[in-house]
């Protein structure tokens, strides 16, 4: 299987991890032709790779591989629908370089949006291939907890069922079924916030406090300024002591994965479900430097949360 074109796309989309100035210039440059340099070689390569797979399951596995590879290399701060096109008279093209409400004009801000746009173009190719081979794109994405809001959801053969499924799930979550989200006990919220607040920037502290009170998702993931296992361990302790309620632990792990990033060796990393599960869904102590400790006060039957 050839992956040269895929690797070229993964390399340019990894600009956030290595802060590569050359990659940022390529992404931000209005003369960079995404179709010619990235999308079409990637389309041909994926098509040829699919042709080498003899069974439906092998083709489906290949699509899963491509989705996972693309999803792991980039941090997406906004939904795809927030990308706004800007018209350039010089080439007569619509070049999407802004998020709604974004006013940054530096290369870093522009490259962030254009990387997101390229990312979605690559997923349109995947959806086209799913259409050709009747591979259930939406089913794969939901099984892998892939955030469909980050891409342009392009019609495949699942079109009617896909859009009907999305609509049905939205209706259920909004009206038929209660929304599943973590619920922090009222008396614990001020204590938890006071212990964890310094691990977030001043701007994120306000949003973090709101999340503790509501359990709602943040507009964009908050950056935890510490080792990822420390925050995961804190939420694990809170859940195990019934201070976090209203959801199963797997649902809490998913909530964390879409609402927080963490720092690792001067880099920003995305929480993965495997990483969170390894820490939170085990009886072993996976954190050598916990942030907080919880003990049961036998006289009152209540849990006391303290900072370590």
Tab-separated table of C-alpha atoms in Angstrom:
chain	number	residue	atom	x	y	z
A	1	UNK	CA	0.000	0.000	0.000
A	2	UNK	CA	1.336	3.436	-0.978
A	3	UNK	CA	0.959	6.327	1.448
A	4	UNK	CA	3.235	9.033	0.004
A	5	UNK	CA	0.375	11.454	-0.728
A	6	UNK	CA	-1.280	10.698	2.611
A	7	UNK	CA	1.997	11.272	4.449
A	8	UNK	CA	2.460	14.607	2.669
A	9	UNK	CA	-0.978	15.696	3.910
A	10	UNK	CA	-0.285	14.429	7.432
A	11	UNK	CA	3.023	16.278	7.450
A	12	UNK	CA	1.518	19.661	6.545
A	13	UNK	CA	-1.398	19.200	8.960
A	14	UNK	CA	1.035	18.445	11.799
A	15	UNK	CA	2.309	22.047	11.764
A	16	UNK	CA	0.764	22.684	15.206
A	17	UNK	CA	2.791	19.943	16.860
A	18	UNK	CA	6.216	21.042	15.620
A	19	UNK	CA	5.407	24.758	15.109
A	20	UNK	CA	7.136	24.537	11.726
A	21	UNK	CA	7.332	28.042	10.225
A	22	UNK	CA	7.756	26.676	6.708
A	23	UNK	CA	4.553	24.639	6.977
A	24	UNK	CA	2.710	27.683	8.331
A	25	UNK	CA	3.890	29.744	5.346
A	26	UNK	CA	2.681	27.054	2.920
A	27	UNK	CA	-0.721	26.858	4.569
A	28	UNK	CA	-1.122	30.624	4.859
A	29	UNK	CA	0.107	31.367	1.332
A	30	UNK	CA	-2.730	32.316	-0.986
A	31	UNK	CA	-0.700	30.937	-3.914
A	32	UNK	CA	-0.717	27.422	-2.437
A	33	UNK	CA	-2.933	25.282	-4.640
A	34	UNK	CA	-4.471	22.738	-2.263
A	35	UNK	CA	-6.101	20.724	-5.037
A	36	UNK	CA	-2.962	20.345	-7.127
A	37	UNK	CA	-0.439	19.885	-4.322
A	38	UNK	CA	-2.394	17.810	-1.831
A	39	UNK	CA	-5.967	16.791	-2.642
A	40	UNK	CA	-5.674	15.239	-6.108
A	41	UNK	CA	-2.519	13.148	-5.369
A	42	UNK	CA	-4.239	12.004	-2.169
A	43	UNK	CA	-7.420	11.150	-4.116
A	44	UNK	CA	-5.515	9.059	-6.678
A	45	UNK	CA	-3.512	7.250	-4.026
A	46	UNK	CA	-6.552	6.392	-1.887
A	47	UNK	CA	-8.418	5.197	-4.979
A	48	UNK	CA	-5.543	2.920	-6.005
A	49	UNK	CA	-5.191	1.585	-2.455
A	50	UNK	CA	-8.897	0.720	-2.396
A	51	UNK	CA	-8.544	-1.131	-5.699
A	52	UNK	CA	-5.907	-3.402	-4.140
A	53	UNK	CA	-8.367	-4.504	-1.432
A	54	UNK	CA	-10.375	-7.521	-2.526
A	55	UNK	CA	-13.081	-7.606	0.159
A	56	UNK	CA	-15.570	-5.079	1.498
A	57	UNK	CA	-14.156	-5.391	5.021
A	58	UNK	CA	-10.627	-4.662	3.797
A	59	UNK	CA	-11.885	-1.524	2.047
A	60	UNK	CA	-13.762	-0.468	5.182
A	61	UNK	CA	-10.659	-1.069	7.311
A	62	UNK	CA	-8.636	1.108	4.930
A	63	UNK	CA	-11.153	3.961	5.277
A	64	UNK	CA	-10.951	3.624	9.077
A	65	UNK	CA	-7.160	3.841	8.849
A	66	UNK	CA	-7.327	7.066	6.812
A	67	UNK	CA	-9.852	8.650	9.190
A	68	UNK	CA	-7.756	7.789	12.252
A	69	UNK	CA	-4.529	9.039	10.664
A	70	UNK	CA	-6.011	12.405	9.700
A	71	UNK	CA	-7.812	12.852	13.010
A	72	UNK	CA	-4.694	12.300	15.113
A	73	UNK	CA	-2.453	14.966	13.567
A	74	UNK	CA	-4.508	18.154	13.837
A	75	UNK	CA	-6.278	20.169	16.531
A	76	UNK	CA	-9.549	21.649	15.230
A	77	UNK	CA	-10.684	24.664	17.297
A	78	UNK	CA	-13.944	25.438	15.455
A	79	UNK	CA	-16.829	23.780	13.633
A	80	UNK	CA	-16.519	23.693	9.854
A	81	UNK	CA	-19.624	25.848	9.417
A	82	UNK	CA	-17.788	28.722	11.151
A	83	UNK	CA	-15.355	29.071	8.258
A	84	UNK	CA	-16.174	32.215	6.286
A	85	UNK	CA	-15.037	32.682	2.665
A	86	UNK	CA	-13.215	35.861	1.622
A	87	UNK	CA	-13.314	36.957	-2.028
A	88	UNK	CA	-10.060	37.917	-3.753
A	89	UNK	CA	-10.400	39.929	-6.958
A	90	UNK	CA	-6.928	38.849	-8.046
A	91	UNK	CA	-7.865	35.265	-8.825
A	92	UNK	CA	-11.646	35.337	-8.674
A	93	UNK	CA	-11.678	32.484	-6.167
A	94	UNK	CA	-13.305	32.090	-2.796
A	95	UNK	CA	-10.486	31.467	-0.351
A	96	UNK	CA	-11.708	30.500	3.148
A	97	UNK	CA	-9.299	32.034	5.617
A	98	UNK	CA	-11.446	33.211	8.542
A	99	UNK	CA	-13.529	31.755	11.294
A	100	UNK	CA	-16.660	33.689	12.105
A	101	UNK	CA	-15.695	36.495	14.468
A	102	UNK	CA	-11.942	35.979	13.997
A	103	UNK	CA	-9.886	39.093	13.291
A	104	UNK	CA	-6.358	37.706	13.275
A	105	UNK	CA	-4.497	38.463	10.063
A	106	UNK	CA	-1.138	36.900	10.927
A	107	UNK	CA	0.115	33.760	9.201
A	108	UNK	CA	-0.547	31.649	12.285
A	109	UNK	CA	-4.233	32.589	12.404
A	110	UNK	CA	-4.692	32.155	8.658
A	111	UNK	CA	-2.881	28.804	8.563
A	112	UNK	CA	-5.119	27.455	11.339
A	113	UNK	CA	-8.238	28.064	9.267
A	114	UNK	CA	-6.763	26.954	5.947
A	115	UNK	CA	-5.433	23.756	7.554
A	116	UNK	CA	-8.982	23.080	8.745
A	117	UNK	CA	-10.257	23.725	5.202
A	118	UNK	CA	-7.690	21.323	3.689
A	119	UNK	CA	-8.591	18.743	6.331
A	120	UNK	CA	-12.246	18.915	5.258
A	121	UNK	CA	-11.313	18.630	1.558
A	122	UNK	CA	-9.478	15.394	2.356
A	123	UNK	CA	-12.588	14.092	4.093
A	124	UNK	CA	-14.705	14.917	1.046
A	125	UNK	CA	-12.418	12.540	-0.870
A	126	UNK	CA	-13.040	9.857	1.752
A	127	UNK	CA	-16.786	10.406	1.528
A	128	UNK	CA	-16.626	10.133	-2.281
A	129	UNK	CA	-14.860	6.786	-1.951
A	130	UNK	CA	-17.437	5.601	0.570
A	131	UNK	CA	-20.114	6.548	-1.946
A	132	UNK	CA	-18.386	4.531	-4.679
A	133	UNK	CA	-18.006	1.362	-2.599
A	134	UNK	CA	-21.129	1.728	-0.399
A	135	UNK	CA	-18.976	1.999	2.733
A	136	UNK	CA	-20.941	3.402	5.719
A	137	UNK	CA	-18.999	6.608	6.420
A	138	UNK	CA	-21.303	7.926	9.142
A	139	UNK	CA	-21.384	4.588	10.932
A	140	UNK	CA	-17.576	4.468	10.978
A	141	UNK	CA	-17.330	8.033	12.298
A	142	UNK	CA	-19.829	7.425	15.088
A	143	UNK	CA	-18.131	4.176	16.107
A	144	UNK	CA	-14.833	6.056	16.375
A	145	UNK	CA	-16.305	9.122	18.159
A	146	UNK	CA	-15.198	11.277	15.245
A	147	UNK	CA	-16.504	14.855	15.451
A	148	UNK	CA	-18.533	15.364	12.263
A	149	UNK	CA	-18.844	19.093	12.998
A	150	UNK	CA	-15.188	19.543	11.974
A	151	UNK	CA	-15.798	18.631	8.312
A	152	UNK	CA	-18.131	19.420	5.447
A	153	UNK	CA	-20.631	16.565	5.663
A	154	UNK	CA	-20.840	15.584	2.017
A	155	UNK	CA	-23.638	13.360	0.646
A	156	UNK	CA	-22.773	9.684	0.224
A	157	UNK	CA	-25.044	6.759	-0.566
A	158	UNK	CA	-26.118	6.986	3.020
A	159	UNK	CA	-27.502	10.452	2.214
A	160	UNK	CA	-31.129	9.950	3.197
A	161	UNK	CA	-30.399	7.587	6.064
A	162	UNK	CA	-27.382	9.612	7.166
A	163	UNK	CA	-29.157	12.939	7.330
A	164	UNK	CA	-32.203	11.278	8.829
A	165	UNK	CA	-30.001	9.633	11.458
A	166	UNK	CA	-28.326	12.905	12.377
A	167	UNK	CA	-31.692	14.648	12.607
A	168	UNK	CA	-33.193	11.833	14.677
A	169	UNK	CA	-30.252	11.820	17.095
A	170	UNK	CA	-30.481	15.594	17.476
A	171	UNK	CA	-34.219	15.439	18.124
A	172	UNK	CA	-33.749	12.691	20.683
A	173	UNK	CA	-31.027	14.564	22.509
A	174	UNK	CA	-33.034	17.785	22.539
A	175	UNK	CA	-36.539	16.539	23.273
A	176	UNK	CA	-37.085	12.806	23.688
A	177	UNK	CA	-34.185	11.856	25.917
A	178	UNK	CA	-32.364	13.670	28.709
A	179	UNK	CA	-28.965	14.979	27.686
A	180	UNK	CA	-26.206	12.853	29.172
A	181	UNK	CA	-23.568	15.035	30.788
A	182	UNK	CA	-21.542	15.050	34.002
A	183	UNK	CA	-23.235	16.548	37.031
A	184	UNK	CA	-20.979	17.837	39.827
A	185	UNK	CA	-22.513	17.988	43.287
A	186	UNK	CA	-23.280	21.584	44.220
A	187	UNK	CA	-21.176	21.654	47.372
A	188	UNK	CA	-18.120	20.279	45.557
A	189	UNK	CA	-17.955	22.843	42.737
A	190	UNK	CA	-16.264	25.732	44.643
A	191	UNK	CA	-13.702	23.317	46.129
A	192	UNK	CA	-12.899	21.633	42.808
A	193	UNK	CA	-12.590	24.981	41.067
A	194	UNK	CA	-10.287	26.413	43.723
A	195	UNK	CA	-7.977	23.369	43.495
A	196	UNK	CA	-7.859	23.163	39.681
A	197	UNK	CA	-8.207	26.801	38.574
A	198	UNK	CA	-4.462	27.532	38.453
A	199	UNK	CA	-4.034	24.751	35.878
A	200	UNK	CA	-5.946	26.877	33.355
A	201	UNK	CA	-5.263	30.279	31.844
A	202	UNK	CA	-7.244	33.214	33.320
A	203	UNK	CA	-9.481	33.252	30.252
A	204	UNK	CA	-10.198	29.520	30.442
A	205	UNK	CA	-10.873	29.650	34.188
A	206	UNK	CA	-14.212	31.377	33.591
A	207	UNK	CA	-15.286	28.741	31.078
A	208	UNK	CA	-14.050	25.933	33.347
A	209	UNK	CA	-16.170	27.207	36.235
A	210	UNK	CA	-19.191	27.360	33.931
A	211	UNK	CA	-18.577	23.761	32.830
A	212	UNK	CA	-18.433	22.557	36.430
A	213	UNK	CA	-21.820	24.143	37.053
A	214	UNK	CA	-23.557	23.083	33.848
A	215	UNK	CA	-21.723	20.017	32.513
A	216	UNK	CA	-22.056	21.569	29.048
A	217	UNK	CA	-19.321	21.390	26.430
A	218	UNK	CA	-16.882	24.282	26.102
A	219	UNK	CA	-17.066	26.421	22.912
A	220	UNK	CA	-13.547	25.165	22.248
A	221	UNK	CA	-11.353	22.742	24.235
A	222	UNK	CA	-9.613	24.169	27.303
A	223	UNK	CA	-5.871	23.696	27.694
A	224	UNK	CA	-4.893	21.997	30.961
A	225	UNK	CA	-1.500	23.408	31.936
A	226	UNK	CA	-0.046	20.212	33.299
A	227	UNK	CA	0.469	16.520	32.623
A	228	UNK	CA	-2.612	14.935	31.108
A	229	UNK	CA	-2.783	12.114	33.632
A	230	UNK	CA	-3.176	14.574	36.538
A	231	UNK	CA	-6.498	15.962	35.287
A	232	UNK	CA	-7.697	12.477	34.310
A	233	UNK	CA	-6.820	11.188	37.787
A	234	UNK	CA	-8.674	14.077	39.444
A	235	UNK	CA	-11.869	13.375	37.495
A	236	UNK	CA	-11.490	9.645	38.141
A	237	UNK	CA	-11.358	10.225	41.906
A	238	UNK	CA	-14.356	12.564	41.747
A	239	UNK	CA	-16.374	10.023	39.761
A	240	UNK	CA	-15.431	7.053	41.964
A	241	UNK	CA	-16.555	8.981	45.052
A	242	UNK	CA	-19.911	9.862	43.446
A	243	UNK	CA	-19.061	13.555	43.325
A	244	UNK	CA	-19.541	13.418	39.554
A	245	UNK	CA	-22.896	11.902	38.646
A	246	UNK	CA	-25.337	11.764	35.746
A	247	UNK	CA	-23.178	9.706	33.370
A	248	UNK	CA	-21.197	6.515	33.045
A	249	UNK	CA	-17.427	6.622	33.287
A	250	UNK	CA	-17.032	5.978	29.531
A	251	UNK	CA	-19.286	8.964	28.884
A	252	UNK	CA	-17.202	11.081	31.257
A	253	UNK	CA	-14.066	10.025	29.372
A	254	UNK	CA	-15.652	11.058	26.083
A	255	UNK	CA	-16.724	14.408	27.597
A	256	UNK	CA	-13.139	15.018	28.678
A	257	UNK	CA	-11.757	14.050	25.270
A	258	UNK	CA	-13.766	16.749	23.474
A	259	UNK	CA	-13.398	19.478	26.104
A	260	UNK	CA	-9.741	19.424	27.154
A	261	UNK	CA	-6.224	19.395	25.750
A	262	UNK	CA	-3.072	19.018	27.848
A	263	UNK	CA	0.621	19.836	27.655
A	264	UNK	CA	3.285	17.219	27.048
A	265	UNK	CA	6.944	18.193	26.609
A	266	UNK	CA	6.082	21.738	25.541
A	267	UNK	CA	3.497	20.477	23.050
A	268	UNK	CA	-0.294	20.563	23.124
A	269	UNK	CA	-1.887	17.116	22.882
A	270	UNK	CA	-5.422	15.917	22.370
A	271	UNK	CA	-6.896	13.494	24.909
A	272	UNK	CA	-7.630	10.148	23.278
A	273	UNK	CA	-10.217	7.716	24.594
A	274	UNK	CA	-7.595	4.984	24.948
A	275	UNK	CA	-5.375	7.272	27.027
A	276	UNK	CA	-8.242	8.327	29.301
A	277	UNK	CA	-9.543	4.789	29.678
A	278	UNK	CA	-6.105	3.531	30.698
A	279	UNK	CA	-6.105	5.992	33.596
A	280	UNK	CA	-9.774	6.256	34.577
A	281	UNK	CA	-11.179	2.773	33.942
A	282	UNK	CA	-8.699	0.886	36.067
A	283	UNK	CA	-8.251	0.242	39.757
A	284	UNK	CA	-4.542	0.874	39.495
A	285	UNK	CA	-3.054	4.212	40.508
A	286	UNK	CA	-1.754	5.572	37.207
A	287	UNK	CA	-0.793	9.041	38.471
A	288	UNK	CA	2.389	9.532	40.500
A	289	UNK	CA	1.642	13.183	41.221
A	290	UNK	CA	-2.084	13.611	41.895
A	291	UNK	CA	-3.569	17.090	42.318
A	292	UNK	CA	-6.207	16.268	44.878
A	293	UNK	CA	-7.142	13.658	47.469
A	294	UNK	CA	-10.590	12.585	48.618
A	295	UNK	CA	-11.329	10.963	51.971
A	296	UNK	CA	-14.580	9.814	53.546
A	297	UNK	CA	-15.464	11.509	56.813
A	298	UNK	CA	-17.086	8.664	58.729
A	299	UNK	CA	-18.855	10.867	61.245
A	300	UNK	CA	-20.909	12.653	58.584
A	301	UNK	CA	-20.672	10.199	55.690
A	302	UNK	CA	-19.468	12.952	53.361
A	303	UNK	CA	-16.374	13.134	51.177
A	304	UNK	CA	-13.752	15.776	51.819
A	305	UNK	CA	-11.731	17.046	48.859
A	306	UNK	CA	-8.299	18.479	49.593
A	307	UNK	CA	-5.400	19.767	47.515
A	308	UNK	CA	-2.157	17.804	47.668
